[in-house]
Coordinates of C-alpha atoms in Angstrom, one line a residue:
T1426 CA 0.0 0.0 0.0
T1427 CA 1.1 3.5 -0.7
S1428 CA 1.9 5.6 2.4
P1429 CA -0.1 8.9 2.8
K1430 CA 1.7 11.8 1.3
P1431 CA 3.1 14.2 4.0
S1432 CA 2.2 17.8 4.0
K1433 CA 4.8 20.2 2.7
Q1434 CA 5.7 21.3 6.3
E1435 CA 6.1 17.7 7.5
W1436 CA 8.2 16.8 4.5
L1437 CA 10.5 19.8 4.8
H1438 CA 11.0 19.1 8.5
S1439 CA 12.0 15.5 7.7
Q1440 CA 14.5 16.7 5.1
K1441 CA 16.1 19.1 7.6
L1442 CA 16.4 16.2 10.1
H1443 CA 17.9 14.0 7.4
S1444 CA 20.5 16.4 6.2
C1445 CA 21.3 18.6 9.2
S1446 CA 24.9 18.6 10.5
S1447 CA 25.6 16.0 13.1
D1448 CA 28.7 14.1 14.4
S1449 CA 28.2 11.6 11.6
N1450 CA 28.5 14.4 9.0
L1451 CA 31.8 15.6 10.3
P1452 CA 35.2 14.6 8.8
S1453 CA 36.6 11.5 10.5
Q1454 CA 39.5 13.6 11.9
H1455 CA 36.9 15.8 13.7
R1456 CA 35.0 12.9 15.2
E1457 CA 38.3 11.4 16.4
L1458 CA 39.2 14.6 18.2
Q1459 CA 35.8 14.8 19.9
S1460 CA 36.1 11.1 21.0
T1461 CA 39.4 12.0 22.7
G1462 CA 37.8 14.7 24.8
V1463 CA 39.1 17.8 22.9
P1464 CA 36.7 20.6 23.6
R1465 CA 34.1 21.4 20.9
D1466 CA 35.3 25.0 20.5
C1467 CA 38.8 23.7 19.7
T1468 CA 37.6 20.9 17.3
A1469 CA 35.5 23.5 15.5
A1470 CA 38.6 25.5 14.6
I1471 CA 40.6 22.3 13.7
S1472 CA 37.6 21.1 11.6
Q1473 CA 37.7 24.3 9.6
S1474 CA 41.4 23.7 8.8
V1475 CA 40.6 20.1 7.8
R1476 CA 37.9 21.3 5.4
I1477 CA 40.3 23.8 3.8
A1478 CA 42.9 21.0 3.4
V1479 CA 40.4 18.4 2.1
F1480 CA 38.5 19.0 -1.1
S1481 CA 34.9 18.3 -0.3
M1482 CA 31.6 18.8 -2.0
H1483 CA 28.1 17.8 -2.5
A1484 CA 26.3 17.2 -5.8
V1485 CA 23.0 18.7 -6.8
I1486 CA 21.1 17.3 -9.7
L1487 CA 18.4 19.7 -11.0
A1488 CA 15.4 17.5 -11.9
A1489 CA 12.4 19.8 -11.3
G1490 CA 11.7 20.7 -14.9
Y1491 CA 8.5 19.7 -16.7
G1492 CA 10.0 18.9 -20.2
T1493 CA 7.4 20.9 -22.1
R1494 CA 9.1 20.6 -25.5
L1495 CA 9.7 16.9 -25.2
T1496 CA 6.1 16.4 -23.9
R1497 CA 4.8 18.3 -27.0
D1498 CA 6.9 16.1 -29.3
L1499 CA 5.6 12.9 -27.7
Q1500 CA 2.0 14.0 -27.9
E1501 CA 2.4 14.7 -31.6
D1502 CA 4.2 11.4 -32.3
T1503 CA 1.9 9.0 -34.2
T1504 CA 4.2 6.0 -34.4
G1505 CA 3.5 4.6 -31.0
E1506 CA 7.2 3.9 -30.6
W1507 CA 7.6 6.2 -27.6
E1508 CA 4.5 5.4 -25.5
H1509 CA 6.8 3.9 -22.8
I1510 CA 8.4 7.3 -22.0
K1511 CA 5.3 9.5 -22.0
N1512 CA 4.9 11.1 -18.5
C1513 CA 8.5 10.2 -17.7
P1514 CA 10.6 13.1 -16.3
K1515 CA 13.7 13.7 -18.5
P1516 CA 16.3 12.6 -15.9
L1517 CA 14.6 9.1 -15.7
L1518 CA 14.5 8.7 -19.5
P1519 CA 16.4 5.5 -20.5
L1520 CA 19.7 6.0 -22.3
G1521 CA 20.6 2.5 -23.6
N1522 CA 20.1 0.3 -20.6
K1523 CA 20.1 2.9 -17.8
P1524 CA 18.2 6.0 -17.0
L1525 CA 20.2 9.2 -17.5
I1526 CA 20.3 10.1 -13.8
T1527 CA 21.5 6.6 -13.0
R1528 CA 24.5 7.1 -15.2
W1529 CA 25.3 10.2 -13.2
V1530 CA 24.9 8.8 -9.7
L1531 CA 27.0 5.7 -10.6
M1532 CA 29.8 8.1 -11.7
L1533 CA 29.5 9.9 -8.4
R1534 CA 29.0 6.9 -6.2
D1535 CA 32.6 6.0 -5.3
L1536 CA 34.2 9.4 -5.5
E1537 CA 35.7 10.3 -2.1
D1538 CA 35.3 14.0 -2.8
I1539 CA 31.5 13.7 -3.1
D1540 CA 29.5 13.4 0.1
K1541 CA 25.8 13.8 -0.6
I1542 CA 23.9 13.8 -3.9
C1543 CA 20.7 16.0 -3.7
V1544 CA 18.2 15.3 -6.5
I1545 CA 15.7 18.2 -6.5
T1546 CA 12.4 17.5 -8.3
N1547 CA 8.8 18.6 -8.2
D1548 CA 5.5 17.3 -6.7
K1549 CA 4.4 15.9 -10.1
F1550 CA 7.3 13.5 -10.5
Y1551 CA 8.5 13.0 -6.9
Q1552 CA 7.0 9.5 -6.5
Q1553 CA 8.7 8.4 -9.7
F1554 CA 12.1 9.4 -8.2
V1555 CA 11.2 7.6 -4.9
T1556 CA 10.6 4.4 -7.0
W1557 CA 13.8 5.0 -9.0
K1558 CA 15.9 5.4 -5.8
A1559 CA 14.5 2.2 -4.3
E1560 CA 15.1 0.2 -7.5
L1561 CA 18.8 1.1 -7.4
A1562 CA 19.0 -1.6 -4.8
D1563 CA 22.2 -0.1 -3.5
E1564 CA 22.2 0.8 0.2
Y1565 CA 25.3 2.9 0.0
L1566 CA 23.8 5.0 -2.8
E1567 CA 20.5 5.2 -1.1
R1568 CA 22.2 6.8 2.0
K1569 CA 24.1 9.1 -0.2
I1570 CA 21.1 10.4 -2.2
I1571 CA 18.7 13.0 -0.8
L1572 CA 15.4 13.5 -2.7
Y1573 CA 14.0 17.0 -2.4
N1574 CA 10.5 18.0 -3.5
D1575 CA 10.1 21.6 -4.4
F1576 CA 6.3 21.2 -4.3
S1577 CA 5.7 22.9 -7.6
T1578 CA 3.0 21.0 -9.6
C1579 CA 3.2 22.3 -13.1
N1580 CA 5.3 24.3 -15.5
E1581 CA 3.3 27.5 -14.7
D1582 CA 4.1 27.4 -11.0
R1583 CA 7.7 26.2 -11.3
L1584 CA 10.2 27.9 -9.0
G1585 CA 13.0 28.1 -11.5
A1586 CA 16.3 26.3 -11.6
V1587 CA 18.3 29.0 -9.6
T1588 CA 15.7 28.9 -6.8
D1589 CA 15.7 25.1 -6.8
L1590 CA 19.5 25.2 -6.6
Q1591 CA 19.4 27.6 -3.6
Q1592 CA 16.9 25.3 -1.8
A1593 CA 19.0 22.2 -2.4
I1594 CA 22.1 23.9 -1.0
Q1595 CA 20.2 25.1 2.1
I1596 CA 19.2 21.6 3.1
L1597 CA 22.6 20.0 2.5
P1598 CA 25.2 19.7 5.3
S1599 CA 28.0 22.4 5.2
S1600 CA 30.4 21.9 2.3
C1601 CA 33.1 23.9 0.5
N1602 CA 31.9 23.3 -3.0
V1603 CA 28.8 22.2 -4.9
L1604 CA 28.7 20.2 -8.2
V1605 CA 25.6 21.3 -10.2
I1606 CA 24.3 18.9 -12.8
A1607 CA 21.3 19.6 -15.1
G1608 CA 19.1 16.5 -15.0
D1609 CA 18.6 16.5 -18.8
T1610 CA 22.3 16.7 -19.8
M1611 CA 24.8 14.0 -20.4
F1612 CA 28.3 14.0 -21.8
R1613 CA 30.0 11.7 -24.3
Q1614 CA 31.6 8.6 -22.8
D1615 CA 35.1 10.0 -23.0
F1616 CA 34.2 12.6 -20.4
S1617 CA 36.4 12.3 -17.2
L1618 CA 34.6 13.4 -14.1
E1619 CA 37.8 12.8 -12.2
G1620 CA 39.7 15.1 -14.5
F1621 CA 37.0 17.8 -14.0
L1622 CA 37.4 17.6 -10.2
E1623 CA 41.2 17.6 -10.4
R1624 CA 41.0 20.8 -12.5
M1625 CA 38.9 22.4 -9.8
K1626 CA 41.4 21.3 -7.1
D1627 CA 44.2 22.9 -9.0
L1628 CA 42.3 26.2 -9.4
Q1629 CA 41.4 26.4 -5.7
V1630 CA 45.0 26.1 -4.6
E1631 CA 45.6 29.5 -6.2
E1632 CA 42.1 31.0 -5.7
K1633 CA 39.7 29.6 -3.1
T1634 CA 36.7 31.6 -4.6
A1635 CA 37.2 30.2 -8.1
S1636 CA 34.4 28.2 -9.7
L1637 CA 34.6 25.9 -12.7
I1638 CA 32.1 25.5 -15.6
C1639 CA 32.5 23.6 -18.9
H1640 CA 32.3 24.3 -22.6
T1641 CA 32.0 22.4 -25.9
E1642 CA 31.8 23.3 -29.6
C1643 CA 28.6 24.9 -30.8
S1644 CA 27.4 25.2 -34.4
E1645 CA 26.6 28.6 -35.9
E1646 CA 22.9 28.0 -36.0
A1647 CA 22.8 26.8 -32.4
V1648 CA 24.5 29.9 -30.9
R1649 CA 21.2 31.7 -30.1
K1650 CA 19.9 28.6 -28.3
H1651 CA 22.6 28.2 -25.7
G1652 CA 24.7 30.0 -23.1
I1653 CA 28.0 31.0 -24.9
V1654 CA 31.3 31.6 -23.2
E1655 CA 34.1 33.9 -24.3
L1656 CA 37.4 32.7 -22.9
E1657 CA 40.8 34.1 -22.1
Q1658 CA 44.0 32.1 -22.9
N1659 CA 44.0 30.3 -19.6
N1660 CA 40.3 29.4 -20.1
R1661 CA 39.2 31.9 -17.6
V1662 CA 35.7 33.0 -18.6
Q1663 CA 35.8 36.6 -19.8
R1664 CA 32.1 36.9 -20.7
F1665 CA 29.0 34.6 -20.5
L1666 CA 26.3 35.4 -23.0
E1667 CA 22.9 33.8 -22.6
K1668 CA 21.4 32.9 -26.0
P1669 CA 23.1 35.7 -27.9
D1670 CA 22.7 36.8 -31.5
P1671 CA 25.7 35.1 -33.4
K1672 CA 26.7 38.5 -34.7
T1673 CA 27.5 39.8 -31.2
T1674 CA 30.2 37.3 -30.4
T1675 CA 33.0 35.3 -32.2
S1676 CA 32.9 32.5 -29.7
R1677 CA 31.4 29.2 -30.7
F1678 CA 31.6 27.5 -27.3
Q1679 CA 28.4 26.6 -25.6
S1680 CA 28.3 26.0 -21.8
P1681 CA 26.0 23.2 -20.5
C1682 CA 24.7 23.4 -17.0
F1683 CA 27.5 21.5 -15.3
Y1684 CA 29.4 23.5 -12.7
I1685 CA 31.4 23.4 -9.5
L1686 CA 30.4 26.4 -7.5
S1687 CA 32.8 27.6 -4.7
E1688 CA 31.5 28.5 -1.3
A1689 CA 31.8 32.2 -2.3
A1690 CA 29.9 31.6 -5.5
Q1691 CA 27.0 29.9 -3.6
Q1692 CA 26.6 32.9 -1.4
L1693 CA 25.9 35.0 -4.4
I1694 CA 22.9 32.9 -5.3
T1695 CA 20.9 34.7 -2.6
T1696 CA 22.0 38.1 -3.9
F1697 CA 21.1 37.1 -7.4
L1698 CA 17.6 36.0 -6.4
E1699 CA 17.0 39.1 -4.2
I1700 CA 17.9 41.3 -7.2
H1701 CA 15.4 39.3 -9.3
E1702 CA 12.7 39.0 -6.6
E1703 CA 10.1 40.9 -8.7
S1704 CA 11.3 39.6 -12.1
N1705 CA 9.4 37.0 -14.1
I1706 CA 10.2 33.3 -13.8
E1707 CA 12.4 33.4 -16.9
A1708 CA 15.0 35.5 -15.0
K1709 CA 15.3 32.7 -12.4
D1710 CA 14.8 29.6 -14.6
A1711 CA 18.1 29.6 -16.5
T1712 CA 21.2 28.8 -14.5
G1713 CA 23.2 30.5 -17.3
K1714 CA 21.8 33.9 -16.1
F1715 CA 23.3 33.2 -12.7
V1716 CA 26.6 32.2 -14.2
K1717 CA 26.7 35.5 -16.2
F1718 CA 26.1 37.3 -12.9
L1719 CA 28.9 35.2 -11.2
V1720 CA 31.4 35.8 -14.0
E1721 CA 31.1 39.6 -13.4
R1722 CA 32.0 39.2 -9.7
L1723 CA 34.3 36.2 -9.1
P1724 CA 36.8 34.2 -11.0
V1725 CA 35.2 31.5 -13.2
F1726 CA 37.2 29.1 -15.4
S1727 CA 36.0 26.6 -18.0
Y1728 CA 36.9 23.0 -18.8
K1729 CA 36.5 21.7 -22.4
V1730 CA 34.4 18.6 -23.0
S1731 CA 34.1 16.8 -26.4
G1732 CA 30.3 16.9 -26.6
R1733 CA 27.1 16.9 -24.8
F1734 CA 23.5 15.6 -25.1
D1735 CA 20.6 17.8 -24.1
L1736 CA 17.4 15.9 -23.9
G1737 CA 15.3 18.9 -24.8
N1738 CA 13.2 17.3 -27.5
L1739 CA 12.4 14.0 -29.1
T1740 CA 15.1 14.3 -31.8
S1741 CA 17.9 15.0 -29.2
Y1742 CA 16.6 12.2 -27.0
C1743 CA 16.8 9.7 -29.9
E1744 CA 20.3 10.8 -30.7
A1745 CA 21.4 10.3 -27.1
N1746 CA 19.6 6.9 -26.7
T1747 CA 21.2 5.6 -29.9
Y1748 CA 24.7 6.7 -28.7
F1749 CA 24.4 4.9 -25.4
S1750 CA 22.7 1.8 -26.8
P1751 CA 24.8 -1.4 -27.0

């Protein structure tokens, strides 16, 4: 039988209990100091130095979108070939023999640098993600994954990706960095997540406030559909342009929603949302607009990837599914 759905207040309370800082969330070095009787005020200072020395982060997978373009394509399809994915959120779409989101969490599973994985979704698809998590049949991953319901119910009352990101960060235990992954994006199989993390570690040795995004080639006709980055020689982002006219930039590098945000960058999310408090949802629904805001205030660098799949419509989904099929 299905358990009764909790109210929003009950659910949020349970999430805060699940993710709040406790001794079990502290670095092992900190727990050992407490077990030997070192006063808490001393261990707090030592723990801070441990966090600086140890590269730590959580991952947030943005999965609260409603896939309106893909839904429209599926409704118009008359072949019947895609009936099995109707009403399926994009992160749960099968790519070959695994859902897209499963491919990401399996990559994240055994990385020592990654503590928690927060999947933020909406009320419409929340139960599908609950089922997905249970079907992983992996106790370690189940403990690592936090499912967060933003309680929006349709595309018209969505909160926007930047607001969702802020909410996810707020319920996670304290961490230095956050890896942000769009739930409808996947890279080619030559992508090295370890290489991406190593690049961020190198950057933060020199500049603790630095963040890292990524870029890949973009065709001329697709420039106005994506966030475009203009880079300096060391791949520091000089400008981030959200869906520009191709005539306004010579860059042909698009930037997918796949970032590592430093602690300083995360603090700017609140500032960005306060500035756009009275703006329409479009101002808060594209993470690229926050990245543009960030580039103008803190150092942001970019990491090149060979290619990406964006499951925005049925054509792009078919391309990705074919690529990952045996």
